[in-house]
GROMACS .gro file of C-alpha atoms in nm:
model
  398
    1MET     CA    1   0.000   0.000   0.000
    2SER     CA    2   0.118   0.354  -0.084
    3PRO     CA    3   0.249   0.546   0.217
    4PHE     CA    4   0.011   0.832   0.119
    5ARG     CA    5  -0.300   0.615   0.127
    6SER     CA    6  -0.506   0.497   0.423
    7PRO     CA    7  -0.864   0.371   0.460
    8PRO     CA    8  -1.081   0.688   0.471
    9ALA     CA    9  -1.354   0.540   0.690
   10ALA     CA   10  -1.105   0.418   0.953
   11VAL     CA   11  -0.879   0.720   0.968
   12HIS     CA   12  -1.123   1.003   0.903
   13PRO     CA   13  -1.466   0.906   1.034
   14HIS     CA   14  -1.525   1.261   1.152
   15ARG     CA   15  -1.517   1.385   0.794
   16THR     CA   16  -1.807   1.160   0.694
   17LEU     CA   17  -2.003   1.262   1.004
   18LEU     CA   18  -1.934   1.629   0.941
   19SER     CA   19  -2.043   1.597   0.578
   20LEU     CA   20  -2.374   1.443   0.685
   21LEU     CA   21  -2.421   1.714   0.947
   22CYS     CA   22  -2.358   1.989   0.688
   23GLY     CA   23  -2.601   1.826   0.447
   24SER     CA   24  -2.867   1.820   0.717
   25LEU     CA   25  -2.813   2.187   0.783
   26LEU     CA   26  -2.842   2.263   0.414
   27LEU     CA   27  -3.172   2.078   0.385
   28ALA     CA   28  -3.307   2.252   0.694
   29ALA     CA   29  -3.206   2.590   0.548
   30ALA     CA   30  -3.004   2.665   0.864
   31PRO     CA   31  -2.727   2.925   0.843
   32LEU     CA   32  -2.429   2.761   0.674
   33ALA     CA   33  -2.190   2.948   0.897
   34GLN     CA   34  -2.293   2.720   1.183
   35CYS     CA   35  -2.125   2.425   1.008
   36ALA     CA   36  -1.749   2.462   1.066
   37PRO     CA   37  -1.568   2.395   0.733
   38GLU     CA   38  -1.307   2.121   0.714
   39GLN     CA   39  -0.953   2.249   0.665
   40LEU     CA   40  -0.718   2.096   0.409
   41ARG     CA   41  -0.365   2.198   0.514
   42ILE     CA   42  -0.164   2.239   0.194
   43SER     CA   43   0.144   2.455   0.147
   44ASP     CA   44   0.196   2.697  -0.140
   45ILE     CA   45   0.463   2.466  -0.285
   46GLN     CA   46   0.224   2.170  -0.281
   47ILE     CA   47  -0.047   2.383  -0.442
   48ALA     CA   48   0.188   2.479  -0.724
   49ARG     CA   49   0.304   2.121  -0.780
   50ALA     CA   50  -0.054   1.992  -0.789
   51GLY     CA   51  -0.153   2.247  -1.054
   52ILE     CA   52  -0.426   2.396  -0.836
   53ALA     CA   53  -0.567   2.725  -0.967
   54VAL     CA   54  -0.821   2.956  -0.810
   55ALA     CA   55  -1.077   3.210  -0.934
   56PRO     CA   56  -1.233   3.505  -0.749
   57VAL     CA   57  -1.586   3.502  -0.611
   58LEU     CA   58  -1.804   3.759  -0.792
   59ASP     CA   59  -2.124   3.939  -0.703
   60THR     CA   60  -2.202   4.044  -1.061
   61LEU     CA   61  -2.185   3.849  -1.386
   62ALA     CA   62  -2.084   3.988  -1.720
   63GLY     CA   63  -2.437   4.122  -1.777
   64ALA     CA   64  -2.769   4.039  -1.929
   65ALA     CA   65  -2.663   4.090  -2.291
   66PRO     CA   66  -2.756   3.799  -2.518
   67ASN     CA   67  -2.398   3.742  -2.628
   68SER     CA   68  -2.289   3.686  -2.267
   69ASN     CA   69  -2.480   3.359  -2.235
   70ASP     CA   70  -2.444   3.019  -2.393
   71LEU     CA   71  -2.794   2.885  -2.324
   72VAL     CA   72  -2.989   2.880  -2.651
   73LEU     CA   73  -3.328   2.711  -2.695
   74ALA     CA   74  -3.503   2.625  -3.020
   75GLY     CA   75  -3.879   2.615  -3.064
   76THR     CA   76  -4.188   2.697  -3.264
   77VAL     CA   77  -4.423   2.995  -3.246
   78VAL     CA   78  -4.782   2.896  -3.165
   79ALA     CA   79  -5.109   3.072  -3.095
   80PRO     CA   80  -5.211   3.075  -2.727
   81GLY     CA   81  -5.477   2.822  -2.643
   82THR     CA   82  -5.709   3.102  -2.533
   83SER     CA   83  -5.668   3.311  -2.850
   84LEU     CA   84  -5.850   3.091  -3.101
   85THR     CA   85  -6.225   3.158  -3.120
   86LEU     CA   86  -6.479   2.960  -3.320
   87VAL     CA   87  -6.749   3.168  -3.485
   88SER     CA   88  -7.082   2.993  -3.527
   89SER     CA   89  -7.450   3.075  -3.552
   90GLN     CA   90  -7.724   2.952  -3.327
   91LEU     CA   91  -7.955   2.940  -3.628
   92GLY     CA   92  -7.931   2.755  -3.956
   93GLY     CA   93  -7.963   2.900  -4.305
   94VAL     CA   94  -7.810   2.938  -4.651
   95VAL     CA   95  -7.491   3.144  -4.697
   96GLN     CA   96  -7.559   3.439  -4.928
   97GLU     CA   97  -7.248   3.656  -4.902
   98ILE     CA   98  -6.900   3.632  -4.750
   99HIS     CA   99  -6.746   3.962  -4.644
  100VAL     CA  100  -6.389   3.856  -4.551
  101THR     CA  101  -6.118   3.617  -4.665
  102SER     CA  102  -5.882   3.393  -4.472
  103LEU     CA  103  -5.576   3.562  -4.314
  104GLN     CA  104  -5.758   3.895  -4.320
  105PRO     CA  105  -5.747   4.111  -4.005
  106VAL     CA  106  -6.087   4.204  -3.865
  107ARG     CA  107  -6.214   4.425  -3.585
  108ALA     CA  108  -6.463   4.330  -3.318
  109GLY     CA  109  -6.813   4.354  -3.462
  110ALA     CA  110  -6.699   4.334  -3.825
  111PRO     CA  111  -6.938   4.134  -4.052
  112LEU     CA  112  -6.800   3.796  -4.158
  113LEU     CA  113  -7.087   3.657  -4.365
  114THR     CA  114  -7.458   3.700  -4.432
  115MET     CA  115  -7.706   3.418  -4.475
  116PHE     CA  116  -8.076   3.372  -4.543
  117SER     CA  117  -8.235   3.216  -4.235
  118GLN     CA  118  -8.599   3.123  -4.190
  119PRO     CA  119  -8.543   3.045  -3.818
  120TRP     CA  120  -8.411   3.399  -3.783
  121MET     CA  121  -8.738   3.541  -3.910
  122GLU     CA  122  -8.932   3.314  -3.674
  123LEU     CA  123  -8.724   3.431  -3.378
  124GLN     CA  124  -8.798   3.796  -3.459
  125ARG     CA  125  -9.170   3.720  -3.497
  126GLU     CA  126  -9.179   3.537  -3.164
  127TYR     CA  127  -9.013   3.827  -2.989
  128LEU     CA  128  -9.258   4.080  -3.133
  129GLN     CA  129  -9.549   3.857  -3.041
  130LEU     CA  130  -9.432   3.803  -2.683
  131ALA     CA  131  -9.344   4.170  -2.642
  132THR     CA  132  -9.698   4.259  -2.748
  133VAL     CA  133  -9.848   4.008  -2.505
  134ALA     CA  134  -9.629   4.148  -2.226
  135LYS     CA  135  -9.746   4.502  -2.306
  136LEU     CA  136 -10.113   4.398  -2.297
  137ALA     CA  137 -10.065   4.208  -1.971
  138SER     CA  138  -9.894   4.510  -1.817
  139ASP     CA  139 -10.183   4.739  -1.923
  140LYS     CA  140 -10.441   4.495  -1.787
  141LEU     CA  141 -10.257   4.479  -1.454
  142ALA     CA  142 -10.262   4.858  -1.433
  143ARG     CA  143 -10.642   4.866  -1.496
  144ASP     CA  144 -10.711   4.590  -1.242
  145GLU     CA  145 -10.504   4.766  -0.975
  146SER     CA  146 -10.706   5.083  -1.039
  147LEU     CA  147 -11.037   4.891  -1.013
  148PHE     CA  148 -10.921   4.719  -0.697
  149SER     CA  149 -10.831   5.049  -0.536
  150ASP     CA  150 -11.188   5.166  -0.609
  151GLY     CA  151 -11.326   4.848  -0.447
  152ILE     CA  152 -11.485   4.721  -0.770
  153ILE     CA  153 -11.294   4.390  -0.804
  154ALA     CA  154 -11.147   4.138  -0.560
  155ARG     CA  155 -10.779   4.108  -0.474
  156SER     CA  156 -10.760   3.762  -0.633
  157ARG     CA  157 -10.822   3.911  -0.975
  158VAL     CA  158 -10.536   4.157  -0.925
  159ASP     CA  159 -10.307   3.874  -0.819
  160GLU     CA  160 -10.401   3.678  -1.133
  161SER     CA  161 -10.329   3.980  -1.353
  162ARG     CA  162  -9.996   4.038  -1.179
  163ALA     CA  163  -9.888   3.676  -1.232
  164ALA     CA  164  -9.993   3.685  -1.599
  165ALA     CA  165  -9.797   4.008  -1.652
  166GLN     CA  166  -9.485   3.862  -1.492
  167MET     CA  167  -9.497   3.546  -1.706
  168ALA     CA  168  -9.550   3.748  -2.024
  169ALA     CA  169  -9.256   3.974  -1.936
  170LEU     CA  170  -9.033   3.671  -1.878
  171GLY     CA  171  -9.124   3.525  -2.218
  172ALA     CA  172  -9.044   3.852  -2.394
  173ALA     CA  173  -8.715   3.887  -2.202
  174GLU     CA  174  -8.612   3.535  -2.306
  175ARG     CA  175  -8.660   3.612  -2.676
  176TYR     CA  176  -8.486   3.947  -2.629
  177GLN     CA  177  -8.175   3.768  -2.498
  178SER     CA  178  -8.193   3.521  -2.786
  179LEU     CA  179  -8.180   3.809  -3.032
  180ARG     CA  180  -7.880   3.956  -2.849
  181ARG     CA  181  -7.693   3.623  -2.854
  182VAL     CA  182  -7.746   3.587  -3.227
  183GLY     CA  183  -7.588   3.928  -3.274
  184LEU     CA  184  -7.860   4.194  -3.280
  185SER     CA  185  -7.774   4.507  -3.084
  186ALA     CA  186  -8.006   4.674  -2.834
  187ALA     CA  187  -8.061   4.963  -3.078
  188ALA     CA  188  -8.149   4.721  -3.357
  189ILE     CA  189  -8.400   4.539  -3.135
  190LYS     CA  190  -8.563   4.872  -3.044
  191SER     CA  191  -8.585   4.956  -3.415
  192LEU     CA  192  -8.740   4.615  -3.484
  193SER     CA  193  -9.006   4.675  -3.217
  194ALA     CA  194  -9.087   5.012  -3.371
  195SER     CA  195  -9.090   4.913  -3.740
  196ARG     CA  196  -9.223   4.556  -3.706
  197ASN     CA  197  -9.019   4.480  -4.021
  198LEU     CA  198  -8.890   4.120  -4.017
  199SER     CA  199  -8.562   4.054  -4.201
  200PRO     CA  200  -8.456   3.711  -4.334
  201SER     CA  201  -8.089   3.819  -4.360
  202LEU     CA  202  -7.875   3.718  -4.065
  203THR     CA  203  -7.526   3.874  -4.044
  204VAL     CA  204  -7.263   3.683  -3.844
  205ARG     CA  205  -7.003   3.916  -3.689
  206ALA     CA  206  -6.662   3.877  -3.526
  207GLN     CA  207  -6.672   3.889  -3.148
  208TYR     CA  208  -6.305   3.997  -3.110
  209SER     CA  209  -6.040   4.175  -3.313
  210GLY     CA  210  -5.793   3.938  -3.474
  211ILE     CA  211  -5.700   3.740  -3.785
  212VAL     CA  212  -5.937   3.513  -3.977
  213PHE     CA  213  -5.754   3.179  -3.987
  214GLU     CA  214  -6.019   2.970  -4.159
  215LEU     CA  215  -6.348   3.034  -4.337
  216PRO     CA  216  -6.476   2.685  -4.427
  217VAL     CA  217  -6.800   2.796  -4.596
  218SER     CA  218  -6.895   2.923  -4.941
  219PRO     CA  219  -7.194   3.109  -5.092
  220GLY     CA  220  -7.495   2.887  -5.144
  221GLN     CA  221  -7.393   2.642  -4.874
  222GLN     CA  222  -7.656   2.519  -4.631
  223VAL     CA  223  -7.535   2.547  -4.271
  224ASP     CA  224  -7.693   2.404  -3.958
  225ALA     CA  225  -7.726   2.566  -3.618
  226GLY     CA  226  -7.401   2.543  -3.421
  227MET     CA  227  -7.184   2.474  -3.727
  228THR     CA  228  -6.841   2.643  -3.731
  229LEU     CA  229  -6.847   2.929  -3.980
  230ALA     CA  230  -6.501   3.080  -3.915
  231LYS     CA  231  -6.193   3.053  -3.694
  232VAL     CA  232  -6.053   3.383  -3.569
  233GLY     CA  233  -5.725   3.423  -3.381
  234ARG     CA  234  -5.759   3.704  -3.127
  235ASP     CA  235  -5.500   3.980  -3.122
  236GLY     CA  236  -5.246   3.943  -2.844
  237PRO     CA  237  -4.901   3.810  -2.753
  238LEU     CA  238  -4.799   3.479  -2.910
  239TRP     CA  239  -4.644   3.178  -2.739
  240VAL     CA  240  -4.323   2.997  -2.822
  241GLU     CA  241  -4.294   2.626  -2.740
  242LEU     CA  242  -3.922   2.559  -2.677
  243GLN     CA  243  -3.725   2.239  -2.617
  244ALA     CA  244  -3.464   2.229  -2.339
  245SER     CA  245  -3.216   1.947  -2.275
  246ARG     CA  246  -3.174   1.784  -1.935
  247GLN     CA  247  -2.861   1.995  -1.884
  248GLN     CA  248  -3.043   2.318  -1.971
  249LEU     CA  249  -3.357   2.264  -1.762
  250PRO     CA  250  -3.188   2.335  -1.424
  251MET     CA  251  -3.079   2.674  -1.559
  252LEU     CA  252  -3.438   2.783  -1.627
  253LYS     CA  253  -3.722   2.894  -1.404
  254VAL     CA  254  -4.063   3.050  -1.456
  255GLY     CA  255  -4.020   3.425  -1.502
  256ASP     CA  256  -3.685   3.410  -1.687
  257LEU     CA  257  -3.640   3.635  -1.990
  258LEU     CA  258  -3.542   3.506  -2.333
  259GLN     CA  259  -3.433   3.705  -2.638
  260VAL     CA  260  -3.520   3.607  -2.994
  261ALA     CA  261  -3.243   3.740  -3.218
  262GLY     CA  262  -3.354   4.065  -3.382
  263CYS     CA  263  -3.707   4.024  -3.250
  264SER     CA  264  -3.918   4.008  -2.935
  265LYS     CA  265  -3.831   3.925  -2.580
  266LEU     CA  266  -4.008   3.629  -2.421
  267ARG     CA  267  -4.093   3.545  -2.061
  268VAL     CA  268  -4.099   3.183  -1.945
  269ILE     CA  269  -4.451   3.104  -1.818
  270ALA     CA  270  -4.437   2.725  -1.779
  271ILE     CA  271  -4.181   2.443  -1.764
  272SER     CA  272  -4.304   2.088  -1.813
  273PRO     CA  273  -4.216   1.842  -1.533
  274LEU     CA  274  -4.208   1.561  -1.791
  275LEU     CA  275  -3.929   1.465  -2.031
  276ASN     CA  276  -3.970   1.344  -2.386
  277GLY     CA  277  -3.884   0.975  -2.383
  278ALA     CA  278  -3.731   0.989  -2.731
  279ASN     CA  279  -3.479   1.273  -2.689
  280GLN     CA  280  -3.486   1.339  -2.310
  281SER     CA  281  -3.583   1.704  -2.357
  282GLY     CA  282  -3.838   1.909  -2.166
  283GLN     CA  283  -4.089   2.158  -2.301
  284VAL     CA  284  -4.060   2.524  -2.202
  285ARG     CA  285  -4.341   2.768  -2.283
  286ALA     CA  286  -4.264   3.137  -2.319
  287ARG     CA  287  -4.497   3.431  -2.390
  288GLN     CA  288  -4.415   3.724  -2.614
  289LEU     CA  289  -4.376   4.044  -2.414
  290ASP     CA  290  -4.468   4.279  -2.698
  291GLN     CA  291  -4.675   4.227  -3.011
  292ASP     CA  292  -4.385   4.245  -3.253
  293ALA     CA  293  -4.489   4.128  -3.600
  294CYS     CA  294  -4.156   3.949  -3.646
  295LEU     CA  295  -4.301   3.639  -3.478
  296LYS     CA  296  -4.518   3.431  -3.708
  297ILE     CA  297  -4.732   3.136  -3.605
  298ASN     CA  298  -4.562   2.803  -3.691
  299GLY     CA  299  -4.232   2.987  -3.739
  300PHE     CA  300  -3.909   2.829  -3.611
  301VAL     CA  301  -3.707   3.051  -3.374
  302GLU     CA  302  -3.407   3.037  -3.143
  303ALA     CA  303  -3.411   3.220  -2.810
  304ARG     CA  304  -3.119   3.296  -2.580
  305LEU     CA  305  -3.156   3.318  -2.203
  306LEU     CA  306  -3.105   3.667  -2.061
  307ARG     CA  307  -2.942   3.584  -1.732
  308ALA     CA  308  -2.958   3.827  -1.445
  309SER     CA  309  -2.633   4.014  -1.380
  310GLN     CA  310  -2.700   3.998  -1.004
  311GLN     CA  311  -2.875   3.750  -0.777
  312GLY     CA  312  -2.980   3.880  -0.438
  313GLY     CA  313  -2.809   3.699  -0.149
  314SER     CA  314  -2.588   3.490  -0.381
  315VAL     CA  315  -2.241   3.514  -0.528
  316ALA     CA  316  -2.110   3.373  -0.855
  317VAL     CA  317  -1.828   3.126  -0.910
  318PRO     CA  318  -1.717   2.922  -1.211
  319GLU     CA  319  -1.909   2.599  -1.255
  320ALA     CA  320  -1.579   2.409  -1.235
  321ALA     CA  321  -1.542   2.514  -0.870
  322LEU     CA  322  -1.846   2.315  -0.762
  323VAL     CA  323  -1.780   1.977  -0.594
  324GLN     CA  324  -2.055   1.730  -0.521
  325ARG     CA  325  -2.056   1.457  -0.258
  326GLY     CA  326  -2.379   1.264  -0.251
  327SER     CA  327  -2.660   1.518  -0.269
  328ASP     CA  328  -2.449   1.797  -0.111
  329LYS     CA  329  -2.240   2.058  -0.290
  330PHE     CA  330  -1.914   2.220  -0.176
  331VAL     CA  331  -1.640   2.456  -0.289
  332PHE     CA  332  -1.271   2.461  -0.188
  333LEU     CA  333  -1.214   2.808  -0.040
  334ARG     CA  334  -0.854   2.935  -0.038
  335ASN     CA  335  -0.714   3.055   0.296
  336GLN     CA  336  -0.375   3.092   0.468
  337SER     CA  337  -0.356   2.724   0.566
  338GLY     CA  338  -0.462   2.584   0.229
  339PHE     CA  339  -0.827   2.526   0.145
  340ALA     CA  340  -1.146   2.506   0.350
  341VAL     CA  341  -1.422   2.269   0.236
  342VAL     CA  342  -1.730   2.493   0.241
  343PRO     CA  343  -2.085   2.358   0.194
  344VAL     CA  344  -2.300   2.567  -0.040
  345GLN     CA  345  -2.631   2.572  -0.221
  346ALA     CA  346  -2.599   2.622  -0.595
  347ARG     CA  347  -2.808   2.721  -0.892
  348ALA     CA  348  -2.695   2.732  -1.253
  349ALA     CA  349  -2.649   3.080  -1.400
  350GLY     CA  350  -2.543   2.986  -1.753
  351GLY     CA  351  -2.230   3.090  -1.932
  352GLY     CA  352  -2.021   2.844  -1.729
  353MET     CA  353  -2.110   3.013  -1.400
  354VAL     CA  354  -2.322   2.917  -1.099
  355TRP     CA  355  -2.486   3.117  -0.821
  356ILE     CA  356  -2.401   2.987  -0.474
  357THR     CA  357  -2.523   3.064  -0.123
  358GLY     CA  358  -2.304   2.989   0.176
  359PRO     CA  359  -2.020   3.123   0.394
  360VAL     CA  360  -1.843   3.264   0.087
  361ALA     CA  361  -1.788   3.637   0.033
  362VAL     CA  362  -1.710   3.851  -0.267
  363GLY     CA  363  -1.333   3.870  -0.316
  364ASP     CA  364  -1.266   3.520  -0.179
  365ALA     CA  365  -1.093   3.270  -0.406
  366VAL     CA  366  -1.216   2.918  -0.484
  367ALA     CA  367  -1.031   2.635  -0.654
  368THR     CA  368  -1.124   2.578  -1.019
  369GLN     CA  369  -0.834   2.353  -1.129
  370GLY     CA  370  -0.665   2.066  -0.953
  371ILE     CA  371  -0.997   1.966  -0.799
  372VAL     CA  372  -0.906   1.597  -0.821
  373ALA     CA  373  -0.601   1.652  -0.602
  374LEU     CA  374  -0.801   1.843  -0.343
  375LYS     CA  375  -1.072   1.577  -0.338
  376GLY     CA  376  -0.800   1.317  -0.277
  377VAL     CA  377  -0.666   1.508   0.021
  378TRP     CA  378  -1.021   1.558   0.146
  379ALA     CA  379  -1.082   1.184   0.129
  380GLY     CA  380  -0.761   1.118   0.325
  381LEU     CA  381  -0.565   0.968   0.037
  382GLY     CA  382  -0.254   1.174   0.100
  383SER     CA  383  -0.106   1.515   0.032
  384ALA     CA  384  -0.169   1.695  -0.293
  385PRO     CA  385   0.174   1.637  -0.453
  386ALA     CA  386   0.163   1.264  -0.382
  387VAL     CA  387  -0.179   1.240  -0.550
  388VAL     CA  388  -0.115   1.425  -0.870
  389VAL     CA  389   0.261   1.407  -0.934
  390PRO     CA  390   0.337   1.073  -1.111
  391ALA     CA  391   0.639   0.865  -1.027
  392SER     CA  392   0.945   0.880  -1.254
  393PRO     CA  393   0.978   0.615  -1.528
  394ALA     CA  394   1.273   0.453  -1.347
  395LYS     CA  395   1.079   0.414  -1.022
  396ALA     CA  396   0.772   0.298  -1.206
  397GLY     CA  397   0.963   0.011  -1.360
  398GLN     CA  398   1.113  -0.113  -1.032
   0.00000   0.00000   0.00000
């Protein structure tokens, strides 16, 4: 056995116990300063021989510019699930005229098509009839109340007139709402009541401003009640469905900003907890922040993560400085006696950097090279030079 090697469990049981204790403190979100770091006593000469290099701890990254990050996601522009509206009519008829074409922008209330509809005429007639009945019942109730006040008729007759007037008013109100749902405005209904002029032409209008995606009808076509007459995409921000690898997913969170080159910024609104079994990628959904016309539905885009230049309560170190033992993470912090093994909590920042939280301050130095040698010393396998400096060829052949 090498003179620099000894069984770690037998010689350094306190290190294993201390590691477990630190991990428990990390999980309990207790202050990391309460866990005294292990000290690896290594001289400057040994550090140089082992090829150990350090990097400073930073509080600010290079910035949020797109070219300062290496996390790029590819995806497809889609319409939000809530933006697509189906235009239909509650009444059947024959299409007479189409006022728009597919891919045409329309405003709310714009006419899409006009059709001849016999049920539409019947609905208008029923409303006028019920409105007339309601008016007569209301007049009769007024007369009966006057006669009752003069003591000419009994109260029961007034109650009967009141009930009849209420039922007639409900019937008229029902047909009034039916006319409104079909698309007739309150002013148009008032005009209908005044003119008593029934129209067989029913105009179907857009409920929202947007783009006509589909118009699957043609003049002369017979349509039934409830049939889809048009599909309109409402105006508003678009979505981008992006694919992130298993390595990229830990770097993302809901609320992150993404930049499409020469186009809009996106905000991450959802990250799927499931992976695609074929390529082990996860879906990331981002919403357009402004309605820039450069994004087109079904278009392929690439978006780069805009990482924050600062992270409150955290400091930044190179990703290479992070050491993992089990589920716990550590860094080797340079001090006068060598290196201290400091437990930290880490989160990827992109661009080869990580944000860490722990007893590490801005201006400290952490090891980024020669990590293998330090891990060997930490495990009790010997001093740094003995671990990393190979034996000479002559000694190796003996």
